[in-house]
Structure formats: C-alpha cells, structure tokens
Amino acid sequence: MSTVTLSFDNGPDPDVTPAVLDILRARGVPATFFVLGHKLAAHRAAAERAHAEGHWIGNHTWSHTTPLGQAPGAVAEKEIGRTQALIGALSHPDRLFRPQGGGGALGPHLLSGGALRYLRNGGYTCVLWNAVPGDFHDPDGWVETALTLCADPAPAALVLHDLPNGAMRHLDRFLGMLLDRGTRFVQDFPADCILLRRGHAVRPLANYVTAPFEAGATS
Ligand SMILES: [Zn+2]
C-alpha cells in the first residue's frame, strides 16, 4: 500500500480550483495548495475555501517566472515575502514554501543564497517533491505517469497543478483508482522532501542552492 501527499501548485484559478475542491471533498482527500501571489491577489475566494475545508495553503512565489537560484538580484522579499503577506491568515503555521523547479527539476537552481537566508530568517518550511507526472504539459497522459509514480512503495509527494489546461478533468478518476488500490492519502510531507523546517535545515542544502554556497549556512 502506498502513501501519497497531494499538492496543487500554481493556482488558485477561479474555475479549476473550486472543481478540484469539490472532488477532494467528495473523495475525502486532504491536500496542500501552493499558491502564486499574483493569482491569489485576483482569486482569493478559492484559496479561502480551500483553507476553510482543511487544506493547507503554501507559498509558491509571487510571479513564478525564474527559479530563485537563477533570478538576478535580490528578489526574495518581492517573490516570497510579498506572497506570504498576502496569504496572511490562510498560511499553514509552519509557513510552507515550495520553490519553483522550472518543470519539476530539483537542483541548485531552486534557491539563491539570499533566498535561503530569507527563508531561514523568516522561519519558513521549505517543501520539495519527488513525483511530478507533468500534468502541466501532458493534460491527458499524466494520469498513467502518476499511477506509476504512486505505485512506488516510498511515500510520494505528488505535484499536480490547478491550471486551466483540462488536466484536472481526470482528477476524480485518478483519485478513485488510487483509493481502489488502497492508497493512503496524508497531508504531511515525506521527511525527505523537507529542506527547512520552521527555518532550520533538516537536510544538506548544498544541492539546492546556487553557488557560491557557504557551508556555514547549512546548520
Ligand atoms: Zn510551480
């Protein structure tokens, strides 16, 4: 039996997010929504409903343009702080933040030294992932990919997207297949997908921060 932590990134969307919430409610599945600041500013009601229904709200940058490790200059306040301020009372108490991978890739492009400092000083919990089925570019084929990823006995931190590309029309069927298999849905993220917990490093950071990386910044 597999364990899956479900998350929806890059929303909220005024049409897609409510439909996703309807499905999660009917299936009894908890999730986390990693929202973009610029979309939250326009579509807050969807995030408020998600929060009210027990889902967790996390921060996924304001603009989602360039991964923070590749962004020029000091953008942490603009991308992370501004979004967190807007999330406000909807925030999970651990201040969940997920960096942008640029298509799901893990690596030193995720964070700059400045962004890492900002997250540590702000007591953020930095959440990565280990299962990206690609619903953002494969709105029909992602289901098979995700079923395979979720068959792995290791706990999956599965990344889907509440984006208006049609992919979420398969969500109910997908969840039904997992539930039929006996998959257990949990809201906590697998320990090996947590980089910082409330500002404290809980894994080696060097692989996720752009050089120059100060080793002294790991503790
Ligand atoms: Zn994203």
Short mmCIF file of N, CA and C in Angstrom, two decimals, residues 8 26 49 89-90 100:
data_model
loop_
_atom_site.label_atom_id
_atom_site.label_comp_id
_atom_site.label_asym_id
_atom_site.label_seq_id
_atom_site.Cartn_x
_atom_site.Cartn_y
_atom_site.Cartn_z
N PHE A 8 -1.29 20.86 -5.05
CA PHE A 8 -1.68 21.54 -6.28
C PHE A 8 -0.94 22.88 -6.32
N ALA A 26 -15.49 15.29 -2.02
CA ALA A 26 -16.26 14.07 -2.26
C ALA A 26 -15.43 12.82 -1.98
N ARG A 49 -11.65 29.19 0.45
CA ARG A 49 -12.47 27.98 0.55
C ARG A 49 -11.58 26.76 0.84
N ALA A 89 -3.55 35.16 7.03
CA ALA A 89 -4.17 34.22 7.96
C ALA A 89 -4.47 32.86 7.33
N LEU A 90 -4.35 32.77 6.03
CA LEU A 90 -4.59 31.47 5.37
C LEU A 90 -3.37 30.56 5.48
N GLN A 100 10.16 27.19 -7.06
CA GLN A 100 9.81 26.81 -8.43
C GLN A 100 10.94 25.98 -9.01
#
